[in-house]
PDB file of C-alpha atoms in Angstrom:
ATOM      1  CA  MET A   1     -24.277 -29.591  97.321  1.00 46.00           C
ATOM      2  CA  ALA A   2     -24.296 -26.343  94.941  1.00 47.00           C
ATOM      3  CA  LYS A   3     -20.374 -27.243  94.875  1.00 53.00           C
ATOM      4  CA  THR A   4     -21.412 -30.669  93.950  1.00 52.00           C
ATOM      5  CA  PHE A   5     -24.090 -29.458  91.219  1.00 56.00           C
ATOM      6  CA  THR A   6     -21.631 -27.071  89.722  1.00 77.00           C
ATOM      7  CA  LYS A   7     -18.779 -29.491  89.831  1.00 77.00           C
ATOM      8  CA  SER A   8     -21.296 -32.539  87.904  1.00 78.00           C
ATOM      9  CA  LYS A   9     -22.179 -29.268  85.598  1.00 82.00           C
ATOM     10  CA  LEU A  10     -18.942 -28.869  84.349  1.00 83.00           C
ATOM     11  CA  ARG A  11     -18.106 -32.270  84.237  1.00 82.00           C
ATOM     12  CA  ASP A  12     -21.181 -32.999  81.832  1.00 81.00           C
ATOM     13  CA  MET A  13     -19.985 -29.650  79.796  1.00 84.00           C
ATOM     14  CA  ALA A  14     -16.490 -30.924  79.992  1.00 84.00           C
ATOM     15  CA  SER A  15     -17.992 -34.732  78.609  1.00 84.00           C
ATOM     16  CA  GLY A  16     -20.159 -32.959  76.127  1.00 83.00           C
ATOM     17  CA  TYR A  17     -16.899 -30.244  74.301  1.00 85.00           C
ATOM     18  CA  THR A  18     -14.970 -33.294  73.934  1.00 87.00           C
ATOM     19  CA  PHE A  19     -17.190 -35.307  72.315  1.00 87.00           C
ATOM     20  CA  MET A  20     -18.109 -31.887  69.888  1.00 87.00           C
ATOM     21  CA  SER A  21     -14.145 -31.339  69.674  1.00 88.00           C
ATOM     22  CA  PRO A  22     -13.469 -33.246  66.470  1.00 89.00           C
ATOM     23  CA  VAL A  23     -16.355 -30.948  65.280  1.00 88.00           C
ATOM     24  CA  ILE A  24     -14.980 -27.867  66.507  1.00 88.00           C
ATOM     25  CA  ILE A  25     -11.668 -28.694  65.595  1.00 91.00           C
ATOM     26  CA  ILE A  26     -12.452 -29.125  61.749  1.00 90.00           C
ATOM     27  CA  LEU A  27     -14.584 -26.461  62.074  1.00 86.00           C
ATOM     28  CA  GLY A  28     -12.597 -24.173  62.627  1.00 85.00           C
ATOM     29  CA  CYS A  29      -9.802 -25.047  60.592  1.00 88.00           C
ATOM     30  CA  PHE A  30     -11.490 -25.712  57.239  1.00 88.00           C
ATOM     31  CA  LEU A  31     -14.087 -22.480  57.932  1.00 86.00           C
ATOM     32  CA  LEU A  32     -13.598 -20.210  60.728  1.00 87.00           C
ATOM     33  CA  LEU A  33     -10.160 -19.749  60.455  1.00 90.00           C
ATOM     34  CA  PRO A  34     -10.767 -19.694  55.771  1.00 87.00           C
ATOM     35  CA  ILE A  35     -12.985 -16.878  56.570  1.00 87.00           C
ATOM     36  CA  ALA A  36     -11.200 -15.423  59.451  1.00 89.00           C
ATOM     37  CA  TYR A  37      -8.309 -15.635  56.595  1.00 89.00           C
ATOM     38  CA  ALA A  38     -10.140 -13.829  53.888  1.00 88.00           C
ATOM     39  CA  ILE A  39     -10.963 -11.040  56.228  1.00 89.00           C
ATOM     40  CA  PHE A  40      -7.687 -10.298  56.454  1.00 91.00           C
ATOM     41  CA  LEU A  41      -6.125 -10.316  53.618  1.00 90.00           C
ATOM     42  CA  SER A  42      -9.076  -8.174  51.659  1.00 91.00           C
ATOM     43  CA  PHE A  43      -7.167  -4.957  53.927  1.00 92.00           C
ATOM     44  CA  HIS A  44      -3.977  -6.404  52.542  1.00 89.00           C
ATOM     45  CA  LYS A  45      -1.614  -6.118  49.408  1.00 90.00           C
ATOM     46  CA  VAL A  46      -0.336  -9.518  49.205  1.00 85.00           C
ATOM     47  CA  ASN A  47       2.717 -10.356  47.295  1.00 82.00           C
ATOM     48  CA  LEU A  48       2.869 -14.307  46.611  1.00 77.00           C
ATOM     49  CA  LEU A  49       6.061 -14.423  44.398  1.00 74.00           C
ATOM     50  CA  GLY A  50       9.269 -15.277  46.107  1.00 72.00           C
ATOM     51  CA  THR A  51       8.698 -14.118  49.806  1.00 78.00           C
ATOM     52  CA  VAL A  52       5.209 -13.416  50.679  1.00 78.00           C
ATOM     53  CA  SER A  53       5.120 -10.217  52.104  1.00 84.00           C
ATOM     54  CA  TYR A  54       1.730  -8.926  52.877  1.00 86.00           C
ATOM     55  CA  LYS A  55       1.218  -4.820  53.088  1.00 89.00           C
ATOM     56  CA  PHE A  56      -1.579  -3.055  54.992  1.00 90.00           C
ATOM     57  CA  THR A  57      -3.393  -1.376  52.543  1.00 89.00           C
ATOM     58  CA  GLY A  58      -6.708  -0.365  54.600  1.00 88.00           C
ATOM     59  CA  THR A  59      -9.782   0.195  52.914  1.00 89.00           C
ATOM     60  CA  ALA A  60      -8.107   0.472  49.479  1.00 91.00           C
ATOM     61  CA  ASN A  61      -9.157  -2.914  48.027  1.00 91.00           C
ATOM     62  CA  PHE A  62     -12.728  -1.616  49.169  1.00 92.00           C
ATOM     63  CA  GLU A  63     -12.277   1.348  47.118  1.00 91.00           C
ATOM     64  CA  ARG A  64     -10.797  -0.303  43.961  1.00 91.00           C
ATOM     65  CA  MET A  65     -13.818  -1.709  43.587  1.00 91.00           C
ATOM     66  CA  LEU A  66     -16.182   1.538  43.208  1.00 88.00           C
ATOM     67  CA  ASP A  67     -13.368   2.113  39.796  1.00 89.00           C
ATOM     68  CA  ASP A  68     -13.543  -1.359  38.509  1.00 90.00           C
ATOM     69  CA  PRO A  69     -15.066  -1.866  35.106  1.00 91.00           C
ATOM     70  CA  ARG A  70     -15.403  -5.252  35.469  1.00 92.00           C
ATOM     71  CA  LEU A  71     -17.121  -5.915  38.435  1.00 92.00           C
ATOM     72  CA  TRP A  72     -19.886  -3.635  37.305  1.00 91.00           C
ATOM     73  CA  ILE A  73     -20.037  -5.920  34.228  1.00 93.00           C
ATOM     74  CA  ALA A  74     -20.358  -8.869  36.508  1.00 92.00           C
ATOM     75  CA  LEU A  75     -22.319  -7.424  39.348  1.00 88.00           C
ATOM     76  CA  ARG A  76     -24.763  -6.892  35.975  1.00 91.00           C
ATOM     77  CA  ASN A  77     -24.169 -10.354  34.605  1.00 92.00           C
ATOM     78  CA  THR A  78     -25.222 -12.046  37.535  1.00 89.00           C
ATOM     79  CA  ALA A  79     -28.059  -9.550  38.762  1.00 86.00           C
ATOM     80  CA  LYS A  80     -29.679 -10.259  34.905  1.00 91.00           C
ATOM     81  CA  TYR A  81     -28.814 -14.436  35.473  1.00 91.00           C
ATOM     82  CA  ALA A  82     -30.684 -14.534  38.478  1.00 88.00           C
ATOM     83  CA  LEU A  83     -33.808 -12.359  37.027  1.00 88.00           C
ATOM     84  CA  ILE A  84     -34.300 -15.110  34.030  1.00 92.00           C
ATOM     85  CA  VAL A  85     -33.329 -17.831  35.539  1.00 93.00           C
ATOM     86  CA  VAL A  86     -35.062 -17.657  39.577  1.00 90.00           C
ATOM     87  CA  PRO A  87     -38.046 -16.848  37.657  1.00 91.00           C
ATOM     88  CA  SER A  88     -38.319 -19.664  35.633  1.00 93.00           C
ATOM     89  CA  GLN A  89     -36.953 -22.630  37.301  1.00 93.00           C
ATOM     90  CA  THR A  90     -39.696 -21.512  39.830  1.00 92.00           C
ATOM     91  CA  ILE A  91     -42.617 -21.884  37.980  1.00 92.00           C
ATOM     92  CA  LEU A  92     -41.008 -24.934  36.011  1.00 92.00           C
ATOM     93  CA  ALA A  93     -40.266 -26.546  39.040  1.00 92.00           C
ATOM     94  CA  LEU A  94     -44.259 -26.095  39.948  1.00 91.00           C
ATOM     95  CA  LEU A  95     -45.707 -27.140  37.110  1.00 90.00           C
ATOM     96  CA  LEU A  96     -43.323 -30.163  36.744  1.00 89.00           C
ATOM     97  CA  ALA A  97     -44.608 -31.029  40.683  1.00 89.00           C
ATOM     98  CA  SER A  98     -48.439 -30.116  39.722  1.00 87.00           C
ATOM     99  CA  ILE A  99     -48.701 -32.231  36.741  1.00 86.00           C
ATOM    100  CA  LEU A 100     -46.111 -35.764  38.551  1.00 85.00           C
ATOM    101  CA  ASN A 101     -48.525 -34.618  41.248  1.00 84.00           C
ATOM    102  CA  MET A 102     -51.478 -35.853  39.649  1.00 81.00           C
ATOM    103  CA  LYS A 103     -52.253 -39.745  39.447  1.00 76.00           C
ATOM    104  CA  LEU A 104     -50.856 -40.130  35.679  1.00 75.00           C
ATOM    105  CA  ARG A 105     -49.382 -43.645  34.228  1.00 79.00           C
ATOM    106  CA  TYR A 106     -45.605 -44.859  34.492  1.00 78.00           C
ATOM    107  CA  ARG A 107     -45.365 -41.589  36.951  1.00 76.00           C
ATOM    108  CA  ASN A 108     -42.754 -42.553  38.878  1.00 80.00           C
ATOM    109  CA  PHE A 109     -40.717 -43.401  35.845  1.00 82.00           C
ATOM    110  CA  PHE A 110     -40.802 -39.758  34.383  1.00 80.00           C
ATOM    111  CA  ARG A 111     -40.334 -38.389  37.933  1.00 80.00           C
ATOM    112  CA  ILE A 112     -36.620 -40.697  37.869  1.00 82.00           C
ATOM    113  CA  ALA A 113     -36.153 -39.147  34.231  1.00 82.00           C
ATOM    114  CA  PHE A 114     -36.616 -35.751  34.970  1.00 82.00           C
ATOM    115  CA  TYR A 115     -35.010 -35.557  38.009  1.00 83.00           C
ATOM    116  CA  LEU A 116     -31.597 -36.957  36.161  1.00 82.00           C
ATOM    117  CA  PRO A 117     -30.124 -33.696  35.326  1.00 82.00           C
ATOM    118  CA  THR A 118     -29.914 -32.975  38.760  1.00 82.00           C
ATOM    119  CA  VAL A 119     -27.937 -35.848  39.589  1.00 82.00           C
ATOM    120  CA  THR A 120     -25.237 -35.787  36.739  1.00 82.00           C
ATOM    121  CA  SER A 121     -22.012 -33.784  36.572  1.00 83.00           C
ATOM    122  CA  SER A 122     -22.188 -29.366  35.908  1.00 83.00           C
ATOM    123  CA  ALA A 123     -19.135 -30.399  34.067  1.00 85.00           C
ATOM    124  CA  VAL A 124     -20.926 -33.126  32.549  1.00 88.00           C
ATOM    125  CA  LEU A 125     -23.792 -30.906  31.175  1.00 88.00           C
ATOM    126  CA  VAL A 126     -21.742 -27.927  30.544  1.00 87.00           C
ATOM    127  CA  LEU A 127     -19.676 -30.077  27.621  1.00 88.00           C
ATOM    128  CA  ILE A 128     -23.214 -31.799  26.292  1.00 89.00           C
ATOM    129  CA  PHE A 129     -24.635 -28.354  25.667  1.00 89.00           C
ATOM    130  CA  MET A 130     -21.332 -27.078  24.303  1.00 88.00           C
ATOM    131  CA  TRP A 131     -21.874 -29.451  21.657  1.00 89.00           C
ATOM    132  CA  ILE A 132     -25.890 -28.588  21.258  1.00 90.00           C
ATOM    133  CA  TYR A 133     -24.242 -25.062  20.648  1.00 88.00           C
ATOM    134  CA  ASN A 134     -21.409 -25.741  18.752  1.00 86.00           C
ATOM    135  CA  SER A 135     -21.582 -24.334  15.410  1.00 83.00           C
ATOM    136  CA  ASN A 136     -21.482 -27.658  14.027  1.00 85.00           C
ATOM    137  CA  GLY A 137     -23.827 -28.743  17.074  1.00 85.00           C
ATOM    138  CA  LEU A 138     -27.363 -30.310  17.183  1.00 89.00           C
ATOM    139  CA  LEU A 139     -28.841 -26.980  17.356  1.00 88.00           C
ATOM    140  CA  ASN A 140     -27.557 -25.615  14.217  1.00 88.00           C
ATOM    141  CA  TYR A 141     -28.218 -29.092  12.487  1.00 89.00           C
ATOM    142  CA  LEU A 142     -32.596 -29.180  13.512  1.00 90.00           C
ATOM    143  CA  LEU A 143     -32.008 -25.627  11.958  1.00 88.00           C
ATOM    144  CA  GLU A 144     -30.476 -26.702   8.938  1.00 89.00           C
ATOM    145  CA  LEU A 145     -33.511 -29.505   8.812  1.00 89.00           C
ATOM    146  CA  VAL A 146     -35.872 -27.195   8.367  1.00 90.00           C
ATOM    147  CA  GLY A 147     -34.345 -24.748   6.318  1.00 86.00           C
ATOM    148  CA  LEU A 148     -33.248 -21.606   9.035  1.00 85.00           C
ATOM    149  CA  PRO A 149     -29.821 -19.993   9.000  1.00 85.00           C
ATOM    150  CA  THR A 150     -27.278 -21.193  11.850  1.00 84.00           C
ATOM    151  CA  TYR A 151     -25.902 -19.301  14.270  1.00 84.00           C
ATOM    152  CA  ASN A 152     -22.782 -18.563  16.554  1.00 83.00           C
ATOM    153  CA  TRP A 153     -24.452 -19.330  19.494  1.00 84.00           C
ATOM    154  CA  LEU A 154     -21.466 -19.568  21.360  1.00 82.00           C
ATOM    155  CA  GLY A 155     -19.131 -16.714  19.901  1.00 84.00           C
ATOM    156  CA  ASP A 156     -22.368 -13.907  20.384  1.00 84.00           C
ATOM    157  CA  PRO A 157     -21.799 -12.007  23.329  1.00 86.00           C
ATOM    158  CA  SER A 158     -26.023 -11.149  23.091  1.00 85.00           C
ATOM    159  CA  VAL A 159     -26.719 -14.980  24.005  1.00 87.00           C
ATOM    160  CA  ALA A 160     -24.005 -16.403  25.460  1.00 87.00           C
ATOM    161  CA  LEU A 161     -25.562 -15.858  28.487  1.00 90.00           C
ATOM    162  CA  LEU A 162     -28.612 -16.597  27.737  1.00 90.00           C
ATOM    163  CA  GLY A 163     -27.436 -20.516  26.444  1.00 88.00           C
ATOM    164  CA  ILE A 164     -25.914 -20.479  29.806  1.00 90.00           C
ATOM    165  CA  MET A 165     -29.584 -19.185  31.408  1.00 92.00           C
ATOM    166  CA  ILE A 166     -31.300 -22.606  29.496  1.00 91.00           C
ATOM    167  CA  MET A 167     -28.758 -25.249  30.634  1.00 90.00           C
ATOM    168  CA  ASN A 168     -28.922 -24.234  34.761  1.00 90.00           C
ATOM    169  CA  VAL A 169     -33.015 -24.212  34.244  1.00 91.00           C
ATOM    170  CA  TRP A 170     -32.599 -27.154  32.559  1.00 89.00           C
ATOM    171  CA  SER A 171     -30.593 -28.901  35.329  1.00 87.00           C
ATOM    172  CA  THR A 172     -32.189 -26.758  38.609  1.00 89.00           C
ATOM    173  CA  ALA A 173     -35.706 -27.196  38.545  1.00 89.00           C
ATOM    174  CA  PRO A 174     -35.874 -30.941  38.685  1.00 89.00           C
ATOM    175  CA  LEU A 175     -34.482 -30.681  42.173  1.00 89.00           C
ATOM    176  CA  PHE A 176     -36.852 -27.769  43.191  1.00 92.00           C
ATOM    177  CA  MET A 177     -39.577 -30.289  41.987  1.00 91.00           C
ATOM    178  CA  VAL A 178     -38.671 -32.362  44.447  1.00 89.00           C
ATOM    179  CA  ILE A 179     -39.061 -30.099  46.918  1.00 91.00           C
ATOM    180  CA  TYR A 180     -42.445 -28.610  45.016  1.00 92.00           C
ATOM    181  CA  LEU A 181     -43.647 -32.603  45.361  1.00 89.00           C
ATOM    182  CA  ALA A 182     -42.689 -33.042  48.681  1.00 88.00           C
ATOM    183  CA  ALA A 183     -45.159 -29.931  50.024  1.00 89.00           C
ATOM    184  CA  LEU A 184     -47.738 -30.780  47.395  1.00 87.00           C
ATOM    185  CA  GLN A 185     -48.367 -34.323  49.221  1.00 85.00           C
ATOM    186  CA  ASP A 186     -48.953 -32.101  52.214  1.00 85.00           C
ATOM    187  CA  ILE A 187     -51.899 -29.709  51.361  1.00 85.00           C
ATOM    188  CA  PRO A 188     -54.926 -31.609  53.176  1.00 84.00           C
ATOM    189  CA  GLU A 189     -57.530 -32.973  50.412  1.00 83.00           C
ATOM    190  CA  ASN A 190     -60.293 -31.876  52.192  1.00 86.00           C
ATOM    191  CA  LEU A 191     -59.073 -28.341  50.936  1.00 84.00           C
ATOM    192  CA  TYR A 192     -59.858 -29.572  47.361  1.00 83.00           C
ATOM    193  CA  GLU A 193     -62.938 -31.862  48.392  1.00 82.00           C
ATOM    194  CA  ALA A 194     -64.701 -28.594  49.767  1.00 87.00           C
ATOM    195  CA  ALA A 195     -63.390 -26.354  46.816  1.00 85.00           C
ATOM    196  CA  ASP A 196     -64.939 -29.441  44.296  1.00 83.00           C
ATOM    197  CA  ILE A 197     -68.209 -28.771  46.370  1.00 84.00           C
ATOM    198  CA  ASP A 198     -68.220 -25.316  45.559  1.00 80.00           C
ATOM    199  CA  GLY A 199     -67.911 -25.497  41.996  1.00 82.00           C
ATOM    200  CA  ALA A 200     -64.218 -24.760  41.258  1.00 81.00           C
ATOM    201  CA  ASN A 201     -62.553 -25.324  38.049  1.00 83.00           C
ATOM    202  CA  ALA A 202     -58.729 -26.645  38.399  1.00 80.00           C
ATOM    203  CA  TRP A 203     -57.345 -23.358  37.858  1.00 83.00           C
ATOM    204  CA  HIS A 204     -59.150 -21.416  40.730  1.00 84.00           C
ATOM    205  CA  LYS A 205     -57.940 -24.710  42.905  1.00 84.00           C
ATOM    206  CA  PHE A 206     -55.069 -24.348  41.589  1.00 84.00           C
ATOM    207  CA  TRP A 207     -54.491 -20.368  41.723  1.00 85.00           C
ATOM    208  CA  ARG A 208     -56.087 -20.242  44.884  1.00 85.00           C
ATOM    209  CA  ILE A 209     -55.416 -23.737  47.392  1.00 85.00           C
ATOM    210  CA  THR A 210     -51.912 -25.204  45.641  1.00 85.00           C
ATOM    211  CA  VAL A 211     -50.345 -21.347  45.217  1.00 85.00           C
ATOM    212  CA  PRO A 212     -51.379 -20.078  48.623  1.00 85.00           C
ATOM    213  CA  GLN A 213     -50.436 -23.304  50.533  1.00 87.00           C
ATOM    214  CA  LEU A 214     -47.264 -23.561  48.380  1.00 88.00           C
ATOM    215  CA  LYS A 215     -45.544 -19.904  50.108  1.00 85.00           C
ATOM    216  CA  PRO A 216     -43.273 -20.785  52.239  1.00 83.00           C
ATOM    217  CA  VAL A 217     -41.561 -23.625  50.081  1.00 88.00           C
ATOM    218  CA  THR A 218     -42.174 -20.851  46.964  1.00 87.00           C
ATOM    219  CA  PHE A 219     -40.257 -18.319  49.600  1.00 83.00           C
ATOM    220  CA  TYR A 220     -37.248 -20.687  50.082  1.00 84.00           C
ATOM    221  CA  VAL A 221     -36.976 -22.001  46.538  1.00 89.00           C
ATOM    222  CA  ILE A 222     -36.432 -18.097  45.347  1.00 86.00           C
ATOM    223  CA  VAL A 223     -34.201 -17.098  47.837  1.00 83.00           C
ATOM    224  CA  MET A 224     -31.942 -20.584  47.488  1.00 86.00           C
ATOM    225  CA  GLY A 225     -32.345 -19.679  43.828  1.00 89.00           C
ATOM    226  CA  ILE A 226     -31.006 -16.400  44.211  1.00 87.00           C
ATOM    227  CA  ILE A 227     -27.832 -17.781  46.439  1.00 85.00           C
ATOM    228  CA  GLY A 228     -26.931 -20.117  43.844  1.00 87.00           C
ATOM    229  CA  THR A 229     -27.471 -17.560  40.928  1.00 87.00           C
ATOM    230  CA  PHE A 230     -24.574 -15.446  42.947  1.00 87.00           C
ATOM    231  CA  GLN A 231     -22.150 -18.882  43.324  1.00 86.00           C
ATOM    232  CA  LEU A 232     -22.560 -19.203  39.249  1.00 89.00           C
ATOM    233  CA  PHE A 233     -18.737 -20.388  38.605  1.00 90.00           C
ATOM    234  CA  ASP A 234     -17.609 -23.358  36.982  1.00 87.00           C
ATOM    235  CA  GLN A 235     -20.878 -23.719  34.112  1.00 88.00           C
ATOM    236  CA  SER A 236     -19.380 -20.033  33.043  1.00 90.00           C
ATOM    237  CA  TYR A 237     -15.473 -21.002  33.508  1.00 91.00           C
ATOM    238  CA  ILE A 238     -16.167 -23.983  30.858  1.00 89.00           C
ATOM    239  CA  PHE A 239     -18.382 -22.586  28.632  1.00 87.00           C
ATOM    240  CA  SER A 240     -15.945 -19.321  27.725  1.00 87.00           C
ATOM    241  CA  ALA A 241     -12.734 -21.437  28.938  1.00 84.00           C
ATOM    242  CA  GLY A 242     -11.956 -19.437  32.124  1.00 85.00           C
ATOM    243  CA  SER A 243     -11.990 -15.824  30.693  1.00 86.00           C
ATOM    244  CA  GLY A 244     -15.820 -14.563  30.966  1.00 87.00           C
ATOM    245  CA  GLY A 245     -15.995 -14.043  27.209  1.00 82.00           C
ATOM    246  CA  PRO A 246     -16.913 -13.484  24.824  1.00 85.00           C
ATOM    247  CA  ASN A 247     -16.770  -9.305  25.280  1.00 88.00           C
ATOM    248  CA  ASN A 248     -17.534 -10.637  29.598  1.00 89.00           C
ATOM    249  CA  ALA A 249     -20.655 -12.169  28.175  1.00 90.00           C
ATOM    250  CA  THR A 250     -20.312 -14.508  30.723  1.00 91.00           C
ATOM    251  CA  LEU A 251     -18.018 -13.109  33.723  1.00 92.00           C
ATOM    252  CA  THR A 252     -20.023 -13.898  36.712  1.00 92.00           C
ATOM    253  CA  MET A 253     -18.969 -12.943  40.458  1.00 91.00           C
ATOM    254  CA  VAL A 254     -16.956 -15.969  41.228  1.00 92.00           C
ATOM    255  CA  LEU A 255     -15.156 -15.664  38.096  1.00 93.00           C
ATOM    256  CA  LEU A 256     -13.773 -12.708  39.003  1.00 94.00           C
ATOM    257  CA  ILE A 257     -13.346 -13.598  42.079  1.00 93.00           C
ATOM    258  CA  TYR A 258     -10.796 -16.461  40.726  1.00 93.00           C
ATOM    259  CA  GLN A 259      -9.736 -14.355  37.669  1.00 92.00           C
ATOM    260  CA  TYR A 260      -7.826 -11.875  39.905  1.00 92.00           C
ATOM    261  CA  ALA A 261      -6.406 -14.675  42.991  1.00 89.00           C
ATOM    262  CA  PHE A 262      -5.493 -16.828  40.567  1.00 88.00           C
ATOM    263  CA  LYS A 263      -4.522 -15.399  37.265  1.00 89.00           C
ATOM    264  CA  ASN A 264      -3.383 -11.955  38.792  1.00 87.00           C
ATOM    265  CA  LEU A 265      -2.119 -13.038  41.981  1.00 87.00           C
ATOM    266  CA  ASP A 266      -4.080 -10.071  43.094  1.00 89.00           C
ATOM    267  CA  MET A 267      -5.029 -12.127  46.453  1.00 89.00           C
ATOM    268  CA  GLY A 268      -5.905  -8.849  49.085  1.00 91.00           C
ATOM    269  CA  TYR A 269      -8.335  -7.304  46.510  1.00 92.00           C
ATOM    270  CA  ALA A 270      -9.621 -10.655  45.293  1.00 92.00           C
ATOM    271  CA  SER A 271     -10.638 -11.722  48.797  1.00 92.00           C
ATOM    272  CA  ALA A 272     -12.367  -8.240  49.223  1.00 92.00           C
ATOM    273  CA  LEU A 273     -14.237  -9.234  46.222  1.00 93.00           C
ATOM    274  CA  ALA A 274     -15.283 -12.661  48.282  1.00 92.00           C
ATOM    275  CA  PHE A 275     -16.101 -10.410  50.857  1.00 90.00           C
ATOM    276  CA  LEU A 276     -18.683  -7.920  49.290  1.00 90.00           C
ATOM    277  CA  LEU A 277     -19.948 -11.699  47.461  1.00 89.00           C
ATOM    278  CA  ALA A 278     -20.882 -12.609  51.031  1.00 86.00           C
ATOM    279  CA  VAL A 279     -22.111 -10.168  52.661  1.00 88.00           C
ATOM    280  CA  VAL A 280     -24.804  -9.836  49.676  1.00 84.00           C
ATOM    281  CA  ILE A 281     -25.408 -13.571  50.315  1.00 80.00           C
ATOM    282  CA  MET A 282     -25.635 -12.518  54.197  1.00 83.00           C
ATOM    283  CA  LEU A 283     -28.477  -9.894  53.202  1.00 85.00           C
ATOM    284  CA  ILE A 284     -30.079 -12.712  51.135  1.00 76.00           C
ATOM    285  CA  THR A 285     -30.737 -15.152  54.062  1.00 73.00           C
ATOM    286  CA  VAL A 286     -31.357 -11.885  56.692  1.00 81.00           C
ATOM    287  CA  VAL A 287     -34.773 -11.220  54.316  1.00 77.00           C
ATOM    288  CA  GLN A 288     -35.311 -15.389  53.753  1.00 70.00           C
ATOM    289  CA  ARG A 289     -35.520 -15.672  57.759  1.00 72.00           C
ATOM    290  CA  LEU A 290     -37.300 -12.103  58.061  1.00 78.00           C
ATOM    291  CA  ILE A 291     -40.208 -13.621  55.406  1.00 70.00           C
ATOM    292  CA  PHE A 292     -40.425 -16.802  57.147  1.00 63.00           C
ATOM    293  CA  ARG A 293     -40.888 -15.063  60.330  1.00 64.00           C
ATOM    294  CA  GLU A 294     -43.628 -13.137  58.586  1.00 50.00           C
ATOM    295  CA  GLU A 295     -45.032 -16.673  57.417  1.00 51.00           C
ATOM    296  CA  ARG A 296     -44.978 -18.588  61.477  1.00 49.00           C
ATOM    297  CA  LEU A 297     -46.665 -15.204  62.244  1.00 42.00           C
ATOM    298  CA  ASN A 298     -49.555 -15.643  59.424  1.00 47.00           C
TER     299      ASN A 298
END
């Protein structure tokens, strides 16, 4: 009987893994193997010219990070980007969702209109905003119309990153708006009815009912926003033509990894930087899980 049960169980497991094998093979080839290979490269000096060779260097690539000034510039830019973009897009998404959740005329049209930047190609958005920020672009044209001086928005290191921030807040807030909008529709109406009976005004209802009820969603939006900021690449690359300029003002972590890997052909150090970035993102994910666990307990 036990042997029959064991054989039956093994047969079921074999059938299950057989059906799962295509997914396991795909994930192994395109996810697990690249990760393992990147970790392997981070401990080696790689020569890609001529005959490919690997020289084990131990932790030299990681020790090199401490003396790399461009790494600290990229980290500073990324941190500055996150501290401004994440709160801005979160607040804007919540405000838009709250407005569109009201019983307004043509609200379905406005929901579609506000969501359009999210479905537009990132490269197209960057080109549009580069035209706006150009010396002869729309922004300077509007400044001239009202008699204000024009400005070199793309060439000034003090405002170049700010231009990317504005574009990303405008393009990513609608995505989080949809998430907030779905969460707002799940808040029980009897909470607002009870608040009306107690004489609460619109601000009290928003601050005392809406915001606390959206707390888990807000944590999710913030964590996903932070992860997205650490993965910023295409906008910075197109804005600066791959240089991270002007004067490294738009240099981000992923763009720095790209430069070391494909411009300097320093795959070992680039892999070490990618490993560092992965560790940072995993730490953020762990914090996210701890926060959600706390929310479930509460």
